[in-house]
Amino acid sequence: MQLIYEQSVAGRRGVRLPSSDVPVATPLSASLCRIESAPLPEMSELDIVRHFTRLSRRNFSVDTNFYPLGSCTMKYNVKALETAAALLAPFHPVTPLLPGGEAHAQGCLGMLYDLGKSLAEITGMDEVTTQPLAGAHGEMTGMLIVAAYHKAKGSKKKYVIVPDSSHGTNPASAAMVGYEIITIPTAPYGDMDLELFKAALNDETAAVMMTCPNTLGLFNPHIKEICDLAHEVDALVYYDGANLNAIMGKVRPGDVGFDVIHVNLHKTFGTPHGSGGPGSGPVGVKKELVPFLPAPRIVKTAKGSFAIEFENPQSVGRTANFFGNFGVMAKAWAYILMLGKEGLTEVSEQAVLNANYIMSQLKNDYELPYDQTCMHECVFSASRQLENDVHAIDIAKYLIDKGYHPPTVYFPLIVKEAIMIEPTETESKATLDEFIKVMKEAALMAKTNPELLRQAPVTMPISRLDETKAAREQNVCCPV
Amino acid sequence: MQLIYEQSVAGRRGVRLPSSDVPVATPLSASLCRIESAPLPEMSELDIVRHFTRLSRRNFSVDTNFYPLGSCTMKYNVKALETAAALLAPFHPVTPLLPGGEAHAQGCLGMLYDLGKSLAEITGMDEVTTQPLAGAHGEMTGMLIVAAYHKAKGSKKKYVIVPDSSHGTNPASAAMVGYEIITIPTAPYGDMDLELFKAALNDETAAVMMTCPNTLGLFNPHIKEICDLAHEVDALVYYDGANLNAIMGKVRPGDVGFDVIHVNLHKTFGTPHGSGGPGSGPVGVKKELVPFLPAPRIVKTAKGSFAIEFENPQSVGRTANFFGNFGVMAKAWAYILMLGKEGLTEVSEQAVLNANYIMSQLKNDYELPYDQTCMHECVFSASRQLENDVHAIDIAKYLIDKGYHPPTVYFPLIVKEAIMIEPTETESKATLDEFIKVMKEAALMAKTNPELLRQAPVTMPISRLDETKAAREQNVCCPV
Amino acid sequence: MSYCPNTSGEQQEMLDAIGVKSIADLFETIPQHLRAESFNLPQGMSEFEMLDRMRTVAEKNTKGLLHFIGGGAYDHIIPTAVDHLANRSEFYTAYTPYQPECSQGTLQALFEYQSAICRLTGMEVSNASLYDGGTALAEAALMAIRITGKNRLLVDGSVNPFHRRVMATYLANLDVDIITILPADTSADRNAFLAAVDDQCAALILQTPNFFGTIEDLSDLSTLAHSKGALLIASTYPIALGLINTPAAMGADIATGDGQCLGNPLSFGGPAFGFIATIKKYIRNLPGRIIGETVDKENRRGFVLTLQAREQHIKRHKATSNICSNQSLCALRGLIFLSLLGREGLVDLARLNRDKSEYAKELLSGINGVSLQSTGETFNEFVIRLPKPADEIVKRLLSRGIAAGIPLGEYYGGMDNSLLVTVTEKRSRAEIERLAGKIELELNSFQF
Amino acid sequence: MSYCPNTSGEQQEMLDAIGVKSIADLFETIPQHLRAESFNLPQGMSEFEMLDRMRTVAEKNTKGLLHFIGGGAYDHIIPTAVDHLANRSEFYTAYTPYQPECSQGTLQALFEYQSAICRLTGMEVSNASLYDGGTALAEAALMAIRITGKNRLLVDGSVNPFHRRVMATYLANLDVDIITILPADTSADRNAFLAAVDDQCAALILQTPNFFGTIEDLSDLSTLAHSKGALLIASTYPIALGLINTPAAMGADIATGDGQCLGNPLSFGGPAFGFIATIKKYIRNLPGRIIGETVDKENRRGFVLTLQAREQHIKRHKATSNICSNQSLCALRGLIFLSLLGREGLVDLARLNRDKSEYAKELLSGINGVSLQSTGETFNEFVIRLPKPADEIVKRLLSRGIAAGIPLGEYYGGMDNSLLVTVTEKRSRAEIERLAGKIELELNSFQF
Ligand SMILES: Cc1ncc(COP(=O)(O)O)c(C=O)c1O
Ligand SMILES: Cc1ncc(COP(=O)(O)O)c(C=O)c1O
């Protein structure tokens, strides 16, 4: 397909502007003006509509394809949530910051407050900030809170411990806040090696960042012990709750002993991924960390109205322009309203059922490095297929030809040729069964016709791309 | 693709209903109850969304493909019109019919009134009813008015004259009102044979139905003479204005002498076709026919408010449940607002320019039976290609493989192997040039590789269908 | 302001290619004396200004009226996904699927729509939609006349009067005899039908639930019709079919009705759709488009417009109807709505309507001086008799934001004090109680 | 109510296949003593009830406030087609395009987005979006620190204070020295910059138009920065770039800003996006995702996530940033917006903003006792000095439905009487005149 810039015709116009009802101002001084207008596309609305409509059709998406992408929770979100969020599109974030302005934004402020309370109840934390703009941003916010806590106590802490199975954002977020990272390997039983962890933990440990169930889809039975051990050295324990889909109504990180948690609303709570964002990563903390939450905070007054608390000397400060990704939170709030207590619990139950079902059906065909009951996802390895020189990526590309978005491959890094499958609770048995059939076909094909897998995909507008060329040439912008 | 019924699983639920806040009523008597619930699909919202999203992707459409479908005016309609119409979705049509109800629907009534006035100005008629639900429905309404006019005069008229190039709905609509049809052939100069027309016209002629420009895309220079001749025998002249795209701001049927006209809002005025409807076919009439317009009519009171005139003894009566396809009219009204006087005139100019451009570029490759300046569309014949046993349909199917919706083929019936092309004013020269290139390729292919055309299309989910089987077996409903 | 894309440079290139000097030259074929005498329209505007105007229009209507009115247009829930799916531009910017290879989306969806109508009504075949309930009734009458070769219609007076008026308009110039049988109370008068029926009848036309909300068992009337060689045409309300007996089971030959209630917004009366379904042997008499199943050259299933020889573009004045464009997109909405509700959901929805309506019935008929006028069992509408003229009460409540019902005096002689009240699932208990309270208040303070 | 599709029968089949008795068995891996102690949430509800609740939320805000406020969030037109296109479900329900063959739609669109940002700012390379303007500024600062290996930042006080606060939060725990240079009137204080700059500086950070709306020529400051081995980071406002000089032309090394104004609704502050662009040699220091062009095996052009070795999922704690999810869909909206406006449209839009703002400026500064405080030329915002505390005036006007501007006392010492007024193209002349009238009225009736 042509780039939009390649379709541009000088002088063609798209959308027309409203006519002016004021006098034309004296022109800007030449020294302040741009010399040439920005070479943006010059196209009719029709050609723009066709361009983007056609582009859209070059994507797989949840609405068109099963998307069992591990660690990403590509569930279906009911359309009502999109419609709900759109109702709140016109409100200005500066309104409540004006003198007397809070009174004019009670709906929005109240919703944020209520969402925070619901998330606190779901995670077992005492208070939640909804400001962080994505999961990683939540992690960073959490680490800022950790740092502020230790600073307030006057303790000098240097290290953050993460298991090697953790998501890359965990060490990256801790590093953003200036911590050094200590990585603990995964033991053969599928969880962080407890002995190595104990050995690494010391007085300079600021925090331990855990994901539980971890990225192998396994629930760590020693999780409480880990929290307790950390607390003994006054290290805080961080829970990467990017994916709560397995545990709602079952376990609450707060009850277990975690001090800080972030949640990805764009995974568990009703927001589709938007091709990579926007997300929202609220952070929950225990009581003793509340003073460090980002400012401004939304509080409920004695009269029951909602106010913005600006003054908070111990706060880590502002982490986003305004109140975070409000539109995403509106969907999350609506989702929690619709599902309710029983619904959320059922989500976790069905997500776990679906994952275990797939695991049980495919373990004869693919190596299952950690053969235990899994939570919301399961991780296979293509090691058997490797014997025929078929890699995880080849199976992934074959699935594309069959109309499935591939599972996550090569993550977690600790599993060789990893194939990480998360079906989510919104998929029906019929869809799972079709997928299982195709995965079995792929395993068979790896033996009988491995070349077909290596050549896949062949049904897409393009075949496999030369990624080295992209990195080498760095053509990231269409030349004028 | 599976039918939706084939994906149904007993007991699966889609959308949930609101919970009840009233007591459960005593059950209905068994004799009134259906024995078994209707075997509708039982599916999750996700599976329904995937089904219809995937189905949608099996369509060509204006938003994805150039659609030069003659006589159908598949222009692009700006998205703002869709958004505009949605603003008026919640209003109940019965409200203004209640005592005192008009006051509560002044917006909707006023819009209908204003649309009627605008259409009257565009067509040169005195008054317009917006009630008819599509073009054919407008024609029938027009013929009802014709009949009421003659009845009121006590004249017994039996015949309606239509040229053979007319759209099938013209004779069909006249027949619905009980008239007998006299069909006049097209003369070699591309218009209705004037001499044969004169011979057919007599005191028993109720009306003459003309399309001008006709379906060959030609403007009949004798059109006024035809009107005058008809009026001499007190026959009314009907203008099929399904497609006004060529004449806005240029010619007004009312000025020429036409008595009745219908307009397809879903062609010229901002409404996409919706896969075959809904449309809207307002009917305009001259002063002497106003008493016969359908009831109820919307009128403006002396005070400037809008009222519904129920009493009208000479009216043909009600032709639709309520006020017609209001949502379609909202788009048309918005379209006229946006385009304005100059914009509408430009539409016609550019539509005619685009059609003549295509005609000029393809006449070396395809037979052009009526080689004259055309209006908004031009009609070729595949007669030259027939020498290689390539039919219009084969060229049409080849175009599908190239990503173009085919032009109208085999219509008008009077052109052998007709290929009727209407590019519309919304397409850019770049798109026309690409299309011309592909049409030339097809002409060449007809000589060099005719089998390729006869086998087309090969890129669609299905190839050519067995239409005889469909008609013979009459499977029009998925068996339970 | 037009939205024509071509720049003046491109236009010049095109003119050169055509071999003319200017666009005006292309209009030379139109004689000067026929040119437009006037074209007085305002200047154009941007979409932003247009949308402001549209908002002004919306504001000139009373917003948020509480609807207890139906009469053929119903305020039902519309699941959000209906909009999301029907607004896929590949659906709404496509044309009639005359080219099946690139229109399988629409064709399969309409085939599924036809199937949904058959499953809902119990009939064997359905077309791909008609304009609305009124025109569908007229087409059904014409169909019966074609099938039987007779020209008399017996129409129950409790068939929706809006629909009956449309039918009368359609038939006015044809040699057809419409006999309206006045209802007995709020049901079809069996004795009157018995007395009026004869060998000249093409069809008996009834509706269930009828205009008064009363659910009719039409079995006896279909037997009566068939005994005289006439057809039974049953008009019906799709939501009610979640609960009530199907036209097919009661012996109807043609089932018809309005589909607005199935996922189409009120939209001041349109667009929505009409449906028509019949038994297989009458398929060639159906008006409008029909989708049929077939196979392609590789024996893959596909869908195509079929039996087109019935239609105007082939048969011209001998067609079964003049209809061309129908209400495809609205029918698609209907199909999506029925799929989202699903088998059990439609039953639940019907029940919810009846529960709410029964609650309102009890409450309203309990008001001092008010009595229930509906006979038989009703679905989600019923008639009450007020101690005062209904139109005066309605007028007063309207000014208080409540559309309390349709006064029947306008449509039926002797029913000046009768009010047709509609209660859908969207009305809450509190709203129903508010209606009852307001009616009571108005009656108490009524001054003549 | 969950939306889990499987029936209890299917669930049983799946449990059997797994070889367990119940779903509870699958949770056996979670020790009992770790189970949730509470889960107090309300019952679920249908989408219809949820939407009613959402409407109630919307109604608790004041609707239809007249916005003369900006401060980083702007009330601009959004062409309808932006919604129609960005709401294509293939865009909004897709994931990050890690599998390029089935994600070319997103990848090409984001490549086009990157190109649009480059064309707008004049820079050579852009990433595929960041969270918002504030975090983008922080990332730009971190980038400059990485590139130069120095740790001092000179930040103009007229850079948006919300953005500066976010940057301060990001850098609080790092060994970075942020020096804020107080503006001279409403422009960057050149002398102060000259005095403060030294070899330890990683970057000079400025904004144009700045928080006061003043358009800055940053050429001298980029020369100054470069002479000391520091970078110039220019934060900017994309709509203004229709008219004002580009960061690149003024010598900026990094351009950044907030993209809300490009087709994203206000939405109480998010989601929108931040952008960051730089010169080619710094590409490996960019944070976040970047799309690159390449070819497939058949030499067809395709797009792919590139230079991923900068990112957290490869480099973990050594990544250029922790960002993972960005604001893709909002960036797509930005691209569609810029495409619809087009080259000339953006210029016209910028002009319209300036014309409206200049009109308001003249009107407001003509009020008795009010003076213009902005120095230099402004874009669509400007500062006026009132004879009374600005927050009192704003408070009063707010209760009359007008958000008259942002009182600056909260953000700048000694500016208690200063008001930042924003006038976008959406404000009509009448609305501007209403603002002026109301301010005048309030000043006249002001009681202390
Ligand atoms: C386990 C885990 N943690 C953190 C993240 C980061 O979340 P985000 O992409 O919203 O920054 C993700 C998402 O990819 C994740 O799966
Ligand atoms: C010339 C002409 N007349 C009449 C009609 C009938 O219009 P409709 O399909 O809206 O009934 C059409 C549309 O197909 C047409 O092209």
PDB file of N, CA, C and O in Angstrom, chain A residues 115-128:
ATOM      1  N   LEU A 115     -13.346   4.519  41.565  1.00  0.00           N
ATOM      2  CA  LEU A 115     -12.512   3.505  40.912  1.00  0.00           C
ATOM      3  C   LEU A 115     -11.354   3.121  41.831  1.00  0.00           C
ATOM      4  O   LEU A 115     -11.040   1.938  42.001  1.00  0.00           O
ATOM      5  N   GLY A 116     -10.742   4.132  42.429  1.00  0.00           N
ATOM      6  CA  GLY A 116      -9.648   3.864  43.358  1.00  0.00           C
ATOM      7  C   GLY A 116     -10.097   2.952  44.487  1.00  0.00           C
ATOM      8  O   GLY A 116      -9.427   1.970  44.829  1.00  0.00           O
ATOM      9  N   LYS A 117     -11.264   3.244  45.041  1.00  0.00           N
ATOM     10  CA  LYS A 117     -11.782   2.421  46.150  1.00  0.00           C
ATOM     11  C   LYS A 117     -12.020   0.989  45.695  1.00  0.00           C
ATOM     12  O   LYS A 117     -11.703   0.034  46.409  1.00  0.00           O
ATOM     13  N   SER A 118     -12.619   0.830  44.515  1.00  0.00           N
ATOM     14  CA  SER A 118     -12.891  -0.521  44.017  1.00  0.00           C
ATOM     15  C   SER A 118     -11.598  -1.290  43.810  1.00  0.00           C
ATOM     16  O   SER A 118     -11.492  -2.467  44.167  1.00  0.00           O
ATOM     17  N   LEU A 119     -10.606  -0.624  43.222  1.00  0.00           N
ATOM     18  CA  LEU A 119      -9.344  -1.315  42.973  1.00  0.00           C
ATOM     19  C   LEU A 119      -8.660  -1.670  44.291  1.00  0.00           C
ATOM     20  O   LEU A 119      -8.021  -2.720  44.413  1.00  0.00           O
ATOM     21  N   ALA A 120      -8.805  -0.792  45.278  1.00  0.00           N
ATOM     22  CA  ALA A 120      -8.230  -1.087  46.590  1.00  0.00           C
ATOM     23  C   ALA A 120      -8.883  -2.354  47.158  1.00  0.00           C
ATOM     24  O   ALA A 120      -8.201  -3.238  47.679  1.00  0.00           O
ATOM     25  N   GLU A 121     -10.170  -2.471  47.001  1.00  0.00           N
ATOM     26  CA  GLU A 121     -10.867  -3.655  47.522  1.00  0.00           C
ATOM     27  C   GLU A 121     -10.453  -4.908  46.744  1.00  0.00           C
ATOM     28  O   GLU A 121     -10.246  -5.974  47.320  1.00  0.00           O
ATOM     29  N   ILE A 122     -10.299  -4.759  45.441  1.00  0.00           N
ATOM     30  CA  ILE A 122      -9.942  -5.920  44.615  1.00  0.00           C
ATOM     31  C   ILE A 122      -8.530  -6.405  44.943  1.00  0.00           C
ATOM     32  O   ILE A 122      -8.263  -7.599  44.956  1.00  0.00           O
ATOM     33  N   THR A 123      -7.646  -5.470  45.238  1.00  0.00           N
ATOM     34  CA  THR A 123      -6.244  -5.850  45.451  1.00  0.00           C
ATOM     35  C   THR A 123      -5.885  -5.978  46.928  1.00  0.00           C
ATOM     36  O   THR A 123      -4.791  -6.431  47.245  1.00  0.00           O
ATOM     37  N   GLY A 124      -6.790  -5.534  47.794  1.00  0.00           N
ATOM     38  CA  GLY A 124      -6.492  -5.607  49.229  1.00  0.00           C
ATOM     39  C   GLY A 124      -5.531  -4.533  49.706  1.00  0.00           C
ATOM     40  O   GLY A 124      -4.849  -4.711  50.717  1.00  0.00           O
ATOM     41  N   MET A 125      -5.470  -3.443  48.979  1.00  0.00           N
ATOM     42  CA  MET A 125      -4.592  -2.341  49.389  1.00  0.00           C
ATOM     43  C   MET A 125      -5.436  -1.279  50.098  1.00  0.00           C
ATOM     44  O   MET A 125      -6.667  -1.314  50.061  1.00  0.00           O
ATOM     45  N   ASP A 126      -4.756  -0.309  50.712  1.00  0.00           N
ATOM     46  CA  ASP A 126      -5.505   0.694  51.467  1.00  0.00           C
ATOM     47  C   ASP A 126      -5.898   1.893  50.632  1.00  0.00           C
ATOM     48  O   ASP A 126      -6.951   2.494  50.845  1.00  0.00           O
ATOM     49  N   GLU A 127      -5.026   2.263  49.708  1.00  0.00           N
ATOM     50  CA  GLU A 127      -5.372   3.420  48.896  1.00  0.00           C
ATOM     51  C   GLU A 127      -4.751   3.263  47.517  1.00  0.00           C
ATOM     52  O   GLU A 127      -3.717   2.605  47.347  1.00  0.00           O
ATOM     53  N   VAL A 128      -5.393   3.905  46.542  1.00  0.00           N
ATOM     54  CA  VAL A 128      -4.954   3.742  45.163  1.00  0.00           C
ATOM     55  C   VAL A 128      -4.839   5.115  44.498  1.00  0.00           C
ATOM     56  O   VAL A 128      -5.695   5.971  44.696  1.00  0.00           O
TER      57      VAL A 128
END
